[in-house]
Short mmCIF file of C-alpha atoms and ligand atoms in Angstrom, two decimals:
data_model
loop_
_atom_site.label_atom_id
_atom_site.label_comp_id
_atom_site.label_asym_id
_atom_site.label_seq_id
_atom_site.Cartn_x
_atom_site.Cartn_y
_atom_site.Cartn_z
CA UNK V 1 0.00 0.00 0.00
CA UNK V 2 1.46 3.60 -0.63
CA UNK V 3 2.93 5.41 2.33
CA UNK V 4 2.14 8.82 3.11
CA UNK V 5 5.80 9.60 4.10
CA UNK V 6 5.31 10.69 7.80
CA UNK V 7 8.82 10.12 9.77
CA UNK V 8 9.32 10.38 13.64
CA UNK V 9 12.30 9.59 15.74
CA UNK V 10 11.23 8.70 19.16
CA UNK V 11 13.81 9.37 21.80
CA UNK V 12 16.63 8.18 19.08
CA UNK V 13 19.82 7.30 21.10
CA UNK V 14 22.63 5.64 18.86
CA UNK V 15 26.28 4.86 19.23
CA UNK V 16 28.53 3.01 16.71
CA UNK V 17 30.40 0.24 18.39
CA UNK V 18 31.26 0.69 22.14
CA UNK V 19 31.89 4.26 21.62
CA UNK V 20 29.98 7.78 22.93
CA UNK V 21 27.25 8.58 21.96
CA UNK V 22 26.45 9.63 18.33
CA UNK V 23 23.10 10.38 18.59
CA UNK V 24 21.47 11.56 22.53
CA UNK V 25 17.82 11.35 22.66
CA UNK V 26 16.79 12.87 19.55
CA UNK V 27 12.72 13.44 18.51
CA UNK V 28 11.43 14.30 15.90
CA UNK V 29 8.20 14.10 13.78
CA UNK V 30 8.29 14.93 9.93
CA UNK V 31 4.90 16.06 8.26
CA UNK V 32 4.52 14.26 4.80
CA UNK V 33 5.42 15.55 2.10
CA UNK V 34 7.36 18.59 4.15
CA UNK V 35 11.21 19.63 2.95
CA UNK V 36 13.93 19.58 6.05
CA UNK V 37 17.36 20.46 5.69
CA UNK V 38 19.80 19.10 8.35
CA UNK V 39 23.11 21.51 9.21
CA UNK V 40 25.41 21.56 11.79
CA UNK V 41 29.11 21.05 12.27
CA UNK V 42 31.28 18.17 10.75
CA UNK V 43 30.69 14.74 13.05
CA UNK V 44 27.59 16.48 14.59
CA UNK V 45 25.40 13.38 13.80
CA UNK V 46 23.81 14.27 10.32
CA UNK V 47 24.91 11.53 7.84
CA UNK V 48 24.17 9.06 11.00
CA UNK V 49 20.26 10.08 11.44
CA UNK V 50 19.67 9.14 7.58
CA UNK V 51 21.84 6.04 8.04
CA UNK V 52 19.72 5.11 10.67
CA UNK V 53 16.42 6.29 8.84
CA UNK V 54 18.00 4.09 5.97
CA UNK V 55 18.26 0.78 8.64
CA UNK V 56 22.37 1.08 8.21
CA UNK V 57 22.07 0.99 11.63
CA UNK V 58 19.91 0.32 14.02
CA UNK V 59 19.39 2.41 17.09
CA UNK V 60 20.22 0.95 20.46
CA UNK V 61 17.33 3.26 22.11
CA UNK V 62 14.47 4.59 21.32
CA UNK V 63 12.15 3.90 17.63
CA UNK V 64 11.68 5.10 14.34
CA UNK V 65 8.22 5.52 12.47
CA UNK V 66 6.87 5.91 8.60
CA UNK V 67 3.42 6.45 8.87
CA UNK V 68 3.06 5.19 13.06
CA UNK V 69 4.92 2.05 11.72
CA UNK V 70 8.21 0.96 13.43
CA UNK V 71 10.41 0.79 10.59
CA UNK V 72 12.04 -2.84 12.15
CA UNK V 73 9.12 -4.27 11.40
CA UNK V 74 9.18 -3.31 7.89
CA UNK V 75 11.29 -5.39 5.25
CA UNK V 76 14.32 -3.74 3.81
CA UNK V 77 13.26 -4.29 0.61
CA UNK V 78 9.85 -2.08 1.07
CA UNK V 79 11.71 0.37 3.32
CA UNK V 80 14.18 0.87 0.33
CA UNK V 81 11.24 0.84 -2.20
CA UNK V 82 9.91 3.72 0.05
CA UNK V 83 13.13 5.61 -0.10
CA UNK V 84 15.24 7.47 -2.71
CA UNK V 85 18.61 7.73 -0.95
CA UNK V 86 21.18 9.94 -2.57
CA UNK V 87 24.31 9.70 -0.67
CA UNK V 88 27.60 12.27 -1.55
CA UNK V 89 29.74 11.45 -4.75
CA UNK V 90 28.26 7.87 -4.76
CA UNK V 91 26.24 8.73 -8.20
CA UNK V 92 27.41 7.17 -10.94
CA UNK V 93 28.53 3.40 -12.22
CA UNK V 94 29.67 1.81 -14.99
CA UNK V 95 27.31 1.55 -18.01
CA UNK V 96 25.36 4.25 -20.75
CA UNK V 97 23.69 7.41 -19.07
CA UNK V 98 20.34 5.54 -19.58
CA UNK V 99 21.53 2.75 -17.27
CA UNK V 100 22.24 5.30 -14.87
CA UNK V 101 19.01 6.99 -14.81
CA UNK V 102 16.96 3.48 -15.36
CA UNK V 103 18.68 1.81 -12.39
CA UNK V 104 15.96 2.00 -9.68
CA UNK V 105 13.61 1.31 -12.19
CA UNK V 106 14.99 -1.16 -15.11
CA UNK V 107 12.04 -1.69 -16.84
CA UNK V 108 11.34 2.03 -17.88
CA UNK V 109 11.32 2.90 -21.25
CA UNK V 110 13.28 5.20 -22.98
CA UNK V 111 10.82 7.76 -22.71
CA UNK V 112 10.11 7.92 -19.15
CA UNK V 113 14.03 8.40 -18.96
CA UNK V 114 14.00 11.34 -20.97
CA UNK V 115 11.26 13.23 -19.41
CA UNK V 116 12.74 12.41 -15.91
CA UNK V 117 15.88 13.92 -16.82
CA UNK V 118 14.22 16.72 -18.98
CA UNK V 119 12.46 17.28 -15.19
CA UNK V 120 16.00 17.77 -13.66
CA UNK V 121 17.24 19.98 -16.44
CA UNK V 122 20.03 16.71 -17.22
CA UNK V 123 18.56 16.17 -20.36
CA UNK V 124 20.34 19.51 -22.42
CA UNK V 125 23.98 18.67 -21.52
CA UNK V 126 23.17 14.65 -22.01
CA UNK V 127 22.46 15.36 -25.88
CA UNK V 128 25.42 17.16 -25.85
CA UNK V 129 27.43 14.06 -24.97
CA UNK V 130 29.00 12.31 -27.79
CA UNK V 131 26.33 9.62 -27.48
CA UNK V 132 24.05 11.08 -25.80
CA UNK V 133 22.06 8.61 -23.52
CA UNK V 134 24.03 5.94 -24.76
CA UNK V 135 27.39 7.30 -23.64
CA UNK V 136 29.37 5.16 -21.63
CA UNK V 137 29.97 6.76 -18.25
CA UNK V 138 31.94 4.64 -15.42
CA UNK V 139 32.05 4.78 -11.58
CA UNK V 140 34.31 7.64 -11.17
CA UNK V 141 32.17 9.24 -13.60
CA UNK V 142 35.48 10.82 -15.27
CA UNK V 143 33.47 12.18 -18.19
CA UNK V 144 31.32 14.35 -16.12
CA UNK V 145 31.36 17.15 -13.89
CA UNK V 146 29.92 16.96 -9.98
CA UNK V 147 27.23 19.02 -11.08
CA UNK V 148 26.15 16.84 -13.90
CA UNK V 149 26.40 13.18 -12.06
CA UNK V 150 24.23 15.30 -10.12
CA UNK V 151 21.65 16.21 -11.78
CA UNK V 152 21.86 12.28 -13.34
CA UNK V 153 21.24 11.29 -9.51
CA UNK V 154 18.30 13.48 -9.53
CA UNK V 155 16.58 12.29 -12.74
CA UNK V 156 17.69 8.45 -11.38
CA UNK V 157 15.48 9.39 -8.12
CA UNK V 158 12.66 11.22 -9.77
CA UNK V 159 12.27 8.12 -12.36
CA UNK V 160 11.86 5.77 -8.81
CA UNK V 161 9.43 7.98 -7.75
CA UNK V 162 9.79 7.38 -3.92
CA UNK V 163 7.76 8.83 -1.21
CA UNK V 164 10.66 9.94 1.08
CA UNK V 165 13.75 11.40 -0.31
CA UNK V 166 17.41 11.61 1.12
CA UNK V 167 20.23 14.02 0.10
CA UNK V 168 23.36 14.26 1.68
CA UNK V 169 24.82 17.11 -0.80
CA UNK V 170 27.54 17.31 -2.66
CA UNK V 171 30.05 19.84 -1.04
CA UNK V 172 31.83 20.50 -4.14
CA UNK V 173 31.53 23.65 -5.69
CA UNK V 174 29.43 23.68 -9.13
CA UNK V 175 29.70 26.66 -11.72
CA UNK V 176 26.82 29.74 -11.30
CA UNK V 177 24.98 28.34 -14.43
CA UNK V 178 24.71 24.68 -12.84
CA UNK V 179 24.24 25.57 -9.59
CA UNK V 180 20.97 27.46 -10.93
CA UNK V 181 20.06 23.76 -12.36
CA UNK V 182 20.48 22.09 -9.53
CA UNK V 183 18.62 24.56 -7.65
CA UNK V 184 15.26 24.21 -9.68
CA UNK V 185 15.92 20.16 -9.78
CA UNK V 186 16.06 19.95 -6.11
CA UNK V 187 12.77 22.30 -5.84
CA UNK V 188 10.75 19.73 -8.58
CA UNK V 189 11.88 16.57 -7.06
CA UNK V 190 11.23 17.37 -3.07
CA UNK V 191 7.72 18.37 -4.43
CA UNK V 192 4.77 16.04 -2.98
CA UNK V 193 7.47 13.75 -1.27
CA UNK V 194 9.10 13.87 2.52
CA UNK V 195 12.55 15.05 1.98
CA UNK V 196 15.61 15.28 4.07
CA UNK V 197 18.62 17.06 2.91
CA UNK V 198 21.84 17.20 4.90
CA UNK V 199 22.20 20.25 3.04
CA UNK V 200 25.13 23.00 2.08
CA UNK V 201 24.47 25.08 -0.17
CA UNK V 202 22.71 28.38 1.63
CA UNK V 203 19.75 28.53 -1.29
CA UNK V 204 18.56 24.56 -0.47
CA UNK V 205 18.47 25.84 3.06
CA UNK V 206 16.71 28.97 2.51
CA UNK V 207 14.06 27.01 0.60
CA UNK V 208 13.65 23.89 3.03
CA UNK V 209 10.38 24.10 5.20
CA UNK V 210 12.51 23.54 8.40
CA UNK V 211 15.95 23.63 9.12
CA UNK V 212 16.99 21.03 12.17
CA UNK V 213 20.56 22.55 13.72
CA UNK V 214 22.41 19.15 14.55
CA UNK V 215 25.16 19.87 17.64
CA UNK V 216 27.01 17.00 19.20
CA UNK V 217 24.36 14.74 18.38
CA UNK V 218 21.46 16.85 19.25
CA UNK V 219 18.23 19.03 17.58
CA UNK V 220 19.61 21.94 19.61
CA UNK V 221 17.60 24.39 16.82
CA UNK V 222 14.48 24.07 14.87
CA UNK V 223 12.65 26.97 12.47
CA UNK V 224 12.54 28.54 8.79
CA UNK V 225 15.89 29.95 8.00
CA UNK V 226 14.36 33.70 9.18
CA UNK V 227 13.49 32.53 12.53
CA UNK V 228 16.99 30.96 13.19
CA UNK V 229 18.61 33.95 12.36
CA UNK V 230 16.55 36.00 14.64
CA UNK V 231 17.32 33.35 17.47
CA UNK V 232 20.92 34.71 17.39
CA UNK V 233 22.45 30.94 18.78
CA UNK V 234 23.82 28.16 16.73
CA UNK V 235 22.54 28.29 13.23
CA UNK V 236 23.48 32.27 13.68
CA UNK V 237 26.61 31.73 14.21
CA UNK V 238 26.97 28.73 11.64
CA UNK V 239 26.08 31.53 8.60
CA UNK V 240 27.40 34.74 9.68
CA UNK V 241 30.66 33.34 10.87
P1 DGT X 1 29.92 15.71 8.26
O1 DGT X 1 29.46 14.77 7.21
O2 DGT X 1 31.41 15.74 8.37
O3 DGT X 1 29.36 17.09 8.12
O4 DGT X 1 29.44 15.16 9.71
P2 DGT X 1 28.07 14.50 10.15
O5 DGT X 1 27.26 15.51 10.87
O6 DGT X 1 27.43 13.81 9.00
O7 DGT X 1 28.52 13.42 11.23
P3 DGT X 1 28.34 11.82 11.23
O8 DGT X 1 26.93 11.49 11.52
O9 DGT X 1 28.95 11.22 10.03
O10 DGT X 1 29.27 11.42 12.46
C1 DGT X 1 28.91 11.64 13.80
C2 DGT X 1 29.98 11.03 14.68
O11 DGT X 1 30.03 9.63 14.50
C3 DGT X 1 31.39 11.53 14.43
O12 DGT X 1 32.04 11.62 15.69
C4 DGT X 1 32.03 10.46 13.62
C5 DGT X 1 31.33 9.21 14.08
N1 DGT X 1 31.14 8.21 13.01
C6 DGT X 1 30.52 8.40 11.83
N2 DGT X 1 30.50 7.28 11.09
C7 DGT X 1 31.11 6.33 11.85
C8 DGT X 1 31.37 4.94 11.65
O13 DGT X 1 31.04 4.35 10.62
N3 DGT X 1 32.04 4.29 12.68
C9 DGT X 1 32.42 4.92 13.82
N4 DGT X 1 33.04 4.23 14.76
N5 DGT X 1 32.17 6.23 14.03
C10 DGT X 1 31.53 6.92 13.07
MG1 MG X 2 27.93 13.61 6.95
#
């Protein structure tokens, strides 16, 4: 049955091995279809609450929900059906663009591949390619630039059509032109889905429906970017600094 995309962490607590604490207590409820970007320090927790939202990991305290459903009792393969996951630099493998795009969905014809990258403005530069959908591309994706495995990612995601989205950015810097790109894909594919975005760039966070500030493994902010910059604490001091 489709999900709705509703996602709470109930009193989260989550170390990796024996170690301290990674994650202390966190809760959290996400409203479906809502946009939240995730900032905070490097090793402040971020990349470990999608892990966890992901079943990487499991949390040794505490639950997490889709829809009121403890997602343990869910099988991986649904969770992951449920969930577009779009993890730094990991965008590209071996094979033609339309592999790439058609991975989370094999069976999609060659039109629905074009119109999902047409969505994420991939499909201009794509033509441009020597081959066009049927250039070979490989894992370290040598004949493209960030920006453009990208915006490949993006069409890949929209084309699986999942109800909750995950983007850790990309923290390389992209050229004005692409970075405009990118900026409209990311607005067209959060649309109508739950999306979290451990996010970067200042115009995702600007545009996300909440911002959660992430400190030593804590929500120690919450708000629209406006009302964490009138709070004068962490997320202040993260963008004025
Ligand atoms: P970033 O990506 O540098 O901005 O940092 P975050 O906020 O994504 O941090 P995160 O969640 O990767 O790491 C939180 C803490 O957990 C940090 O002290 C590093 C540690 N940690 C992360 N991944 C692992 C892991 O796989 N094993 C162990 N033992 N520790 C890890
Ligand atoms: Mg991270």
């Amino acid at each position: 049955p489709p999900i709705k995309g509703e996602i709470r962490f109930e009193n989260v607590s989550f170390s990796y091995e024996e170690e301290k604490p990674v994650l202390k207590d966190v809760t959290f409820t996400i409203k479906p279809g809502e946009t939240i970007a995730l900032v905070g320090e490097t090793g402040a927790g971020k990349t470990t609450i999608i892990s966890l939202l992901a079943r990487f990991y499991d949390p040794q305290r505490g639950r997490i929900l889709i829809d009121g459903h403890d997602i343990r009792n869910v099988t991986l393969k649904s969770l992951r059906k449920q969930m577009g996951i779009m993890l730094q630099d990991t965008f590209i493998f071996s094979g033609t663009v339309a592999d790439n795009i058609r991975y989370a969905k094999p069976d999609a014809t060659m039109d629905e591949v074009i119109k999902a990258a047409k969505t994420v403005n991939a499909h201009e530069f794509i033509m441009k390619m020597e081959n066009g959908y049927d250039t070979e591309v490989n894992e370290r994706g040598s004949r493209l630039s960030i920006g453009q495995r990208q915006l490949i990612a993006f069409a890949r995601a929209l084309l699986a059509d999942p109800k909750i989205l995950i983007l850790d950015e990309a923290t390389s810097a992209v050229d004005t032109q692409t970075e405009v790109l990118i900026q409209e894909a990311i607005e067209k594919l959060t649309k109508g889905r739950t999306s979290i975005i451990i996010a970067h760039r200042l115009s995702t966070i600007r545009n996300a429906d909440r911002i959660f500030v992430i400190h030593n493994g804590q929500i120690v902010e919450e708000g629209n970017h406006q009302q964490l910059l009138e709070k004068r604490g962490f997320y202040y001091n993260l963008y004025t600094s």
